[in-house]
Amino acid sequence: MSEEPSCDTERVDPADDNEAKDDSFKEEDGGNILDDILNTREEKFEDEEPSKKEEESMQIEDKDQINQEKTTLGSDFSDSSESEEEGGKDSKSDSELSVSKEDVGSDSDESEDNKAELKMKAEKQSSSPEAEVDNKPAGEGSESLEKKKKGKSYDYATKLNYLFRDARFFLVKSNNSENVSLAKAKGVWSTPPQNEAKFNQAYAESRNVLLIYSVKESGKFCGLARLSTESRRDGTGVSWVLPPGLSAKALGGVFKIDWICRGDLSFQKVQHLYNPWNEGKPVKIGRDGQEIQPRVGEELCRLFTEDPSVDITPILRKSKEAARSEQRAKGGVLRSGPIGGHSRG
């Protein structure tokens, strides 16, 4: 009977060692994975802790019962009970190890799946247009919104090309610079009746009627304007400076005009331009009301520099409205040939 305590101590030590190894294995293997990847160690095993405590209490109760039975049976059965108890404990420890490994493996698999899902979500967010907008600086976003509000911006040459659509070009020769200055100030013009009828017809049949101004014997062109209305005789009269012996009755009605450029253009810069609709003469030569061939007229108008004091956008709007009314009036049929009988070249 004196040998039983030593037997009991030998039986208890291997089990304690196995349990300590199991606990250390779980903490080193499974615990580190969850802490590093998910950082939810306590939440992950919160439901498992009660079951572990129950298993430990059951093991302690089993040990107590086995010790009591062995003390009553005697030393004859000590060897067999030791082998059975050790075998049972070994199988329990092995099963606990396998269960802990399975738990750790399943937890690691779940953590890897969660990590993969997080990566997929991050990639989708980074590739989405909303993420790109968020990643842009605040200044770029505000600039793009302002550009959308303002619309597209076009250069001066592009705007001129819009005015050249279905356009007529006429040379206007004034006897004095005072009348041109008056026209620039008030946005009006008057011409003799024969030119008045020509301009009215062009205005009715064309989208744009452009007037290139020049003062006689000045050696330059002095402005570019677009007809805004047909002539009217019921409006307020204009005090034009007339040559001696010429009365106001010699002039027709009053046209409203929109100035595109009020600047000058020297004749020296247009020496390469000739007007096929005036017997091929230089474009600077012509009577008041002389029509200019469109291709030459376009080139002549492009030589005028942009006038910073003029906003051309309202003029383009009027041009667009004129095109709509023209199509409604003519049923979409455009007139060909200049006013005066010459064919287009």
Short mmCIF file of C-alpha atoms in Angstrom, two decimals:
data_model
loop_
_atom_site.label_atom_id
_atom_site.label_comp_id
_atom_site.label_asym_id
_atom_site.label_seq_id
_atom_site.Cartn_x
_atom_site.Cartn_y
_atom_site.Cartn_z
CA MET A 1 0.00 0.00 0.00
CA SER A 2 3.00 2.26 0.54
CA GLU A 3 3.77 2.16 -3.20
CA GLU A 4 0.36 3.52 -4.29
CA PRO A 5 1.17 7.21 -3.76
CA SER A 6 4.22 6.91 -5.96
CA CYS A 7 2.09 5.22 -8.58
CA ASP A 8 -0.47 8.00 -8.35
CA THR A 9 2.15 10.70 -8.84
CA GLU A 10 3.57 8.96 -11.88
CA ARG A 11 0.11 8.72 -13.43
CA VAL A 12 -0.70 12.40 -12.91
CA ASP A 13 2.53 13.89 -14.34
CA PRO A 14 2.20 12.69 -18.00
CA ALA A 15 -1.37 13.99 -18.25
CA ASP A 16 -0.41 17.39 -16.89
CA ASP A 17 2.48 17.57 -19.34
CA ASN A 18 0.21 16.70 -22.26
CA GLU A 19 -2.40 19.26 -21.21
CA ALA A 20 0.29 21.95 -20.88
CA LYS A 21 1.63 21.07 -24.33
CA ASP A 22 -1.90 21.19 -25.75
CA ASP A 23 -2.55 24.63 -24.28
CA SER A 24 0.80 26.02 -25.46
CA PHE A 25 0.22 24.58 -28.95
CA LYS A 26 -3.18 26.21 -29.19
CA GLU A 27 -1.90 29.57 -28.03
CA GLU A 28 1.18 29.58 -30.26
CA ASP A 29 -0.48 28.23 -33.40
CA GLY A 30 -4.12 29.32 -33.46
CA GLY A 31 -3.90 32.42 -31.28
CA ASN A 32 -1.18 34.16 -33.28
CA ILE A 33 -3.04 33.70 -36.58
CA LEU A 34 -6.20 35.30 -35.26
CA ASP A 35 -4.34 38.14 -33.56
CA ASP A 36 -2.34 38.98 -36.66
CA ILE A 37 -5.07 38.66 -39.32
CA LEU A 38 -8.46 39.24 -37.75
CA ASN A 39 -7.56 40.75 -34.34
CA THR A 40 -10.69 39.06 -32.89
CA ARG A 41 -9.20 36.40 -30.67
CA GLU A 42 -11.56 36.88 -27.74
CA GLU A 43 -14.66 37.06 -29.94
CA LYS A 44 -13.63 34.05 -32.02
CA PHE A 45 -13.25 31.64 -29.08
CA GLU A 46 -15.80 33.17 -26.77
CA ASP A 47 -18.23 30.29 -27.32
CA GLU A 48 -15.52 27.62 -27.00
CA GLU A 49 -14.22 28.55 -23.54
CA PRO A 50 -17.11 26.98 -21.57
CA SER A 51 -16.68 23.67 -23.38
CA LYS A 52 -12.95 23.60 -22.54
CA LYS A 53 -13.65 24.25 -18.87
CA GLU A 54 -16.22 21.43 -18.78
CA GLU A 55 -13.73 19.02 -20.37
CA GLU A 56 -11.10 19.91 -17.75
CA SER A 57 -13.58 19.41 -14.88
CA MET A 58 -14.65 16.05 -16.33
CA GLN A 59 -11.06 14.94 -16.57
CA ILE A 60 -10.43 15.87 -12.90
CA GLU A 61 -13.53 13.94 -11.76
CA ASP A 62 -12.47 10.88 -13.77
CA LYS A 63 -9.04 11.00 -12.16
CA ASP A 64 -10.54 11.15 -8.68
CA GLN A 65 -12.82 8.16 -9.33
CA ILE A 66 -9.96 6.11 -10.77
CA ASN A 67 -7.75 6.86 -7.77
CA GLN A 68 -10.48 5.80 -5.36
CA GLU A 69 -11.08 2.49 -7.18
CA LYS A 70 -7.39 1.75 -7.30
CA THR A 71 -6.92 2.28 -3.58
CA THR A 72 -9.64 -0.32 -2.84
CA LEU A 73 -8.50 -2.93 -5.34
CA GLY A 74 -4.88 -3.00 -4.17
CA SER A 75 -1.52 -3.20 -5.70
CA ASP A 76 -2.32 -6.32 -7.78
CA PHE A 77 -4.29 -4.28 -10.24
CA SER A 78 -1.99 -1.26 -10.23
CA ASP A 79 -0.08 -2.24 -13.34
CA SER A 80 -3.17 -2.98 -15.44
CA SER A 81 -4.98 0.16 -14.29
CA GLU A 82 -1.88 2.23 -14.97
CA SER A 83 -1.66 0.93 -18.53
CA GLU A 84 -5.37 1.44 -19.13
CA GLU A 85 -5.38 4.91 -17.58
CA GLU A 86 -2.28 5.97 -19.49
CA GLY A 87 -3.74 4.61 -22.70
CA GLY A 88 -6.98 6.49 -22.09
CA LYS A 89 -5.12 9.67 -21.29
CA ASP A 90 -2.92 9.28 -24.36
CA SER A 91 -5.96 8.76 -26.58
CA LYS A 92 -7.68 11.75 -24.97
CA SER A 93 -4.61 13.92 -25.46
CA ASP A 94 -4.30 12.75 -29.07
CA SER A 95 -7.97 13.49 -29.73
CA GLU A 96 -7.62 16.89 -28.06
CA LEU A 97 -4.61 17.65 -30.22
CA SER A 98 -6.45 16.64 -33.37
CA VAL A 99 -9.50 18.71 -32.40
CA SER A 100 -7.36 21.75 -31.57
CA LYS A 101 -5.51 21.39 -34.89
CA GLU A 102 -8.79 21.15 -36.75
CA ASP A 103 -10.11 24.22 -34.94
CA VAL A 104 -6.95 26.17 -35.69
CA GLY A 105 -6.99 25.03 -39.32
CA SER A 106 -10.63 25.99 -39.75
CA ASP A 107 -10.01 29.35 -38.10
CA SER A 108 -6.99 30.01 -40.29
CA ASP A 109 -9.01 29.05 -43.40
CA GLU A 110 -11.79 31.42 -42.36
CA SER A 111 -9.27 34.19 -41.73
CA GLU A 112 -7.67 33.64 -45.15
CA ASP A 113 -11.11 33.74 -46.81
CA ASN A 114 -11.94 36.95 -44.96
CA LYS A 115 -8.63 38.44 -46.03
CA ALA A 116 -9.26 37.52 -49.65
CA GLU A 117 -12.73 39.10 -49.52
CA LEU A 118 -11.29 42.30 -48.07
CA LYS A 119 -8.71 42.45 -50.88
CA MET A 120 -11.42 41.95 -53.51
CA LYS A 121 -13.54 44.75 -52.03
CA ALA A 122 -10.54 47.08 -51.90
CA GLU A 123 -9.69 46.38 -55.55
CA LYS A 124 -13.29 47.00 -56.64
CA GLN A 125 -13.44 50.28 -54.74
CA SER A 126 -10.14 51.47 -56.17
CA SER A 127 -11.21 50.61 -59.73
CA SER A 128 -14.65 52.22 -59.47
CA PRO A 129 -15.22 55.73 -60.96
CA GLU A 130 -16.42 57.00 -57.59
CA ALA A 131 -13.15 56.01 -55.97
CA GLU A 132 -11.23 57.78 -58.71
CA VAL A 133 -13.23 60.94 -58.09
CA ASP A 134 -12.61 60.66 -54.34
CA ASN A 135 -8.89 60.14 -54.86
CA LYS A 136 -8.64 63.31 -57.00
CA PRO A 137 -7.76 66.54 -55.24
CA ALA A 138 -10.61 68.83 -54.38
CA GLY A 139 -9.31 71.46 -56.78
CA GLU A 140 -9.51 69.15 -59.79
CA GLY A 141 -13.09 68.16 -59.02
CA SER A 142 -14.19 71.77 -58.65
CA GLU A 143 -12.42 72.74 -61.88
CA SER A 144 -14.17 69.97 -63.82
CA LEU A 145 -17.55 71.06 -62.43
CA GLU A 146 -16.86 74.65 -63.40
CA LYS A 147 -15.89 73.59 -66.90
CA LYS A 148 -19.10 71.61 -67.28
CA LYS A 149 -21.13 74.57 -66.14
CA LYS A 150 -19.35 76.97 -68.46
CA GLY A 151 -19.36 74.56 -71.39
CA LYS A 152 -16.68 74.09 -74.02
CA SER A 153 -14.39 76.99 -74.85
CA TYR A 154 -13.58 77.68 -78.50
CA ASP A 155 -10.88 79.90 -79.98
CA TYR A 156 -11.53 82.92 -82.16
CA ALA A 157 -10.82 81.11 -85.45
CA THR A 158 -13.40 78.43 -84.66
CA LYS A 159 -16.03 81.04 -83.90
CA LEU A 160 -15.28 82.82 -87.17
CA ASN A 161 -15.72 79.55 -89.05
CA TYR A 162 -19.18 79.28 -87.55
CA LEU A 163 -20.00 82.76 -88.88
CA PHE A 164 -18.79 81.77 -92.33
CA ARG A 165 -21.52 79.13 -92.73
CA ASP A 166 -23.85 80.17 -95.55
CA ALA A 167 -22.37 83.68 -95.41
CA ARG A 168 -22.33 86.62 -97.85
CA PHE A 169 -19.51 89.16 -97.89
CA PHE A 170 -19.89 92.78 -98.99
CA LEU A 171 -17.50 95.71 -99.28
CA VAL A 172 -18.78 98.94 -97.67
CA LYS A 173 -17.09 102.15 -98.76
CA SER A 174 -17.76 105.30 -96.73
CA ASN A 175 -17.07 108.86 -97.85
CA ASN A 176 -15.78 109.87 -94.42
CA SER A 177 -14.56 108.35 -91.16
CA GLU A 178 -17.19 110.21 -89.09
CA ASN A 179 -19.97 107.98 -90.36
CA VAL A 180 -17.95 104.86 -89.56
CA SER A 181 -17.29 106.14 -86.04
CA LEU A 182 -21.03 106.82 -85.65
CA ALA A 183 -21.82 103.32 -86.85
CA LYS A 184 -19.38 101.81 -84.36
CA ALA A 185 -20.90 103.79 -81.52
CA LYS A 186 -24.58 103.13 -82.29
CA GLY A 187 -24.46 99.78 -84.10
CA VAL A 188 -26.37 101.03 -87.16
CA TRP A 189 -25.74 101.68 -90.84
CA SER A 190 -27.50 103.26 -93.82
CA THR A 191 -26.71 102.93 -97.52
CA PRO A 192 -28.21 104.13 -100.84
CA PRO A 193 -31.43 102.36 -101.94
CA GLN A 194 -29.75 100.08 -104.51
CA ASN A 195 -27.40 98.67 -101.89
CA GLU A 196 -30.25 98.58 -99.35
CA ALA A 197 -32.25 96.19 -101.57
CA LYS A 198 -29.15 94.01 -102.12
CA PHE A 199 -28.42 93.73 -98.40
CA ASN A 200 -32.07 92.99 -97.56
CA GLN A 201 -32.17 90.21 -100.13
CA ALA A 202 -28.94 88.70 -98.84
CA TYR A 203 -30.21 88.89 -95.27
CA ALA A 204 -33.41 87.02 -96.22
CA GLU A 205 -31.61 84.31 -98.19
CA SER A 206 -28.45 83.76 -96.15
CA ARG A 207 -27.54 82.84 -92.65
CA ASN A 208 -24.92 85.56 -92.21
CA VAL A 209 -24.27 88.82 -94.07
CA LEU A 210 -20.83 90.23 -93.26
CA LEU A 211 -19.82 93.81 -94.08
CA ILE A 212 -16.14 94.81 -94.49
CA TYR A 213 -15.76 98.55 -93.98
CA SER A 214 -13.29 100.96 -95.56
CA VAL A 215 -13.05 104.74 -95.85
CA LYS A 216 -12.19 106.05 -99.27
CA GLU A 217 -8.51 106.83 -99.83
CA SER A 218 -7.62 105.60 -96.31
CA GLY A 219 -5.39 102.73 -97.44
CA LYS A 220 -6.99 100.31 -94.98
CA PHE A 221 -10.08 98.43 -93.92
CA CYS A 222 -11.56 99.83 -90.72
CA GLY A 223 -13.88 97.16 -89.35
CA LEU A 224 -15.94 94.00 -89.75
CA ALA A 225 -19.65 93.71 -88.85
CA ARG A 226 -22.64 91.41 -89.31
CA LEU A 227 -26.12 92.50 -90.37
CA SER A 228 -28.48 91.98 -87.42
CA THR A 229 -31.76 93.08 -89.04
CA GLU A 230 -33.24 94.17 -92.32
CA SER A 231 -33.46 97.91 -92.96
CA ARG A 232 -36.25 99.86 -91.31
CA ARG A 233 -37.56 103.33 -92.07
CA ASP A 234 -39.89 103.76 -89.08
CA GLY A 235 -37.20 104.07 -86.48
CA THR A 236 -35.25 106.99 -85.11
CA GLY A 237 -33.22 108.77 -87.76
CA VAL A 238 -29.44 108.95 -87.65
CA SER A 239 -27.58 112.21 -88.23
CA TRP A 240 -25.14 110.98 -90.86
CA VAL A 241 -22.46 113.27 -92.23
CA LEU A 242 -23.41 113.69 -95.89
CA PRO A 243 -21.40 115.14 -98.74
CA PRO A 244 -22.38 118.63 -99.91
CA GLY A 245 -25.53 118.66 -102.02
CA LEU A 246 -26.71 115.23 -100.82
CA SER A 247 -29.85 115.06 -98.68
CA ALA A 248 -30.90 112.40 -96.19
CA LYS A 249 -33.48 111.17 -98.70
CA ALA A 250 -30.63 109.77 -100.75
CA LEU A 251 -30.15 107.11 -98.12
CA GLY A 252 -32.39 104.14 -97.47
CA GLY A 253 -33.54 102.72 -94.16
CA VAL A 254 -31.44 101.94 -91.12
CA PHE A 255 -29.82 98.51 -90.60
CA LYS A 256 -28.84 97.28 -87.18
CA ILE A 257 -25.38 95.72 -87.16
CA ASP A 258 -23.19 93.77 -84.70
CA TRP A 259 -19.52 94.63 -84.77
CA ILE A 260 -17.13 91.67 -84.85
CA CYS A 261 -13.98 93.79 -85.01
CA ARG A 262 -13.61 97.55 -84.81
CA GLY A 263 -9.89 97.49 -85.59
CA ASP A 264 -8.04 98.41 -88.76
CA LEU A 265 -6.49 96.15 -91.42
CA SER A 266 -3.90 97.64 -93.75
CA PHE A 267 -4.23 97.10 -97.50
CA GLN A 268 -0.62 95.92 -97.51
CA LYS A 269 -1.68 92.75 -95.67
CA VAL A 270 -4.29 91.84 -98.30
CA GLN A 271 -2.28 92.34 -101.48
CA HIS A 272 -2.41 88.59 -102.18
CA LEU A 273 -6.22 88.56 -102.27
CA TYR A 274 -8.22 89.07 -105.47
CA ASN A 275 -11.96 89.09 -105.96
CA PRO A 276 -13.19 86.84 -108.82
CA TRP A 277 -16.60 88.54 -108.60
CA ASN A 278 -15.05 91.93 -109.48
CA GLU A 279 -13.16 90.91 -112.61
CA GLY A 280 -10.33 89.45 -110.54
CA LYS A 281 -9.26 92.82 -109.18
CA PRO A 282 -7.52 93.16 -105.80
CA VAL A 283 -9.99 92.79 -102.96
CA LYS A 284 -9.25 96.32 -101.76
CA ILE A 285 -10.69 97.73 -104.96
CA GLY A 286 -14.43 97.95 -105.31
CA ARG A 287 -17.44 100.22 -105.16
CA ASP A 288 -19.72 100.57 -102.17
CA GLY A 289 -21.80 97.37 -101.98
CA GLN A 290 -19.42 95.18 -104.02
CA GLU A 291 -19.92 91.49 -103.15
CA ILE A 292 -16.81 89.42 -102.45
CA GLN A 293 -16.43 85.78 -103.42
CA PRO A 294 -16.94 83.70 -100.21
CA ARG A 295 -13.55 81.97 -100.15
CA VAL A 296 -11.77 85.31 -100.56
CA GLY A 297 -14.13 86.94 -98.08
CA GLU A 298 -13.34 84.31 -95.44
CA GLU A 299 -9.61 84.79 -95.91
CA LEU A 300 -10.01 88.55 -95.68
CA CYS A 301 -12.03 88.33 -92.44
CA ARG A 302 -9.45 86.05 -90.82
CA LEU A 303 -6.82 88.76 -91.25
CA PHE A 304 -8.67 90.99 -88.79
CA THR A 305 -7.30 90.58 -85.28
CA GLU A 306 -9.60 89.56 -82.46
CA ASP A 307 -11.29 92.53 -80.80
CA PRO A 308 -11.10 92.13 -76.99
CA SER A 309 -13.98 94.57 -76.53
CA VAL A 310 -16.41 92.35 -78.48
CA ASP A 311 -18.24 89.30 -77.13
CA ILE A 312 -18.89 87.20 -80.20
CA THR A 313 -21.11 84.63 -78.46
CA PRO A 314 -24.38 86.61 -78.75
CA ILE A 315 -23.62 87.12 -82.44
CA LEU A 316 -23.25 83.37 -82.92
CA ARG A 317 -26.57 82.86 -81.17
CA LYS A 318 -28.27 85.23 -83.58
CA SER A 319 -26.65 83.39 -86.47
CA LYS A 320 -28.10 80.12 -85.28
CA GLU A 321 -31.58 81.59 -84.91
CA ALA A 322 -31.31 83.09 -88.39
CA ALA A 323 -30.50 79.67 -89.83
CA ARG A 324 -33.63 78.17 -88.29
CA SER A 325 -35.91 80.91 -89.56
CA GLU A 326 -34.28 80.71 -92.98
CA GLN A 327 -34.95 76.99 -93.28
CA ARG A 328 -38.55 77.43 -92.21
CA ALA A 329 -39.06 80.16 -94.82
CA LYS A 330 -37.36 78.40 -97.71
CA GLY A 331 -38.12 74.78 -96.88
CA GLY A 332 -34.45 73.88 -96.66
CA VAL A 333 -33.52 75.12 -100.19
CA LEU A 334 -30.38 77.29 -100.25
CA ARG A 335 -29.76 79.99 -102.80
CA SER A 336 -26.70 79.67 -105.07
CA GLY A 337 -24.76 82.47 -106.80
CA PRO A 338 -24.02 86.03 -105.74
CA ILE A 339 -26.45 88.91 -105.82
CA GLY A 340 -25.72 90.58 -109.14
CA GLY A 341 -25.71 87.58 -111.48
CA HIS A 342 -22.20 86.18 -111.08
CA SER A 343 -21.89 82.45 -110.45
CA ARG A 344 -20.10 81.08 -107.41
CA GLY A 345 -16.52 80.07 -107.98
#
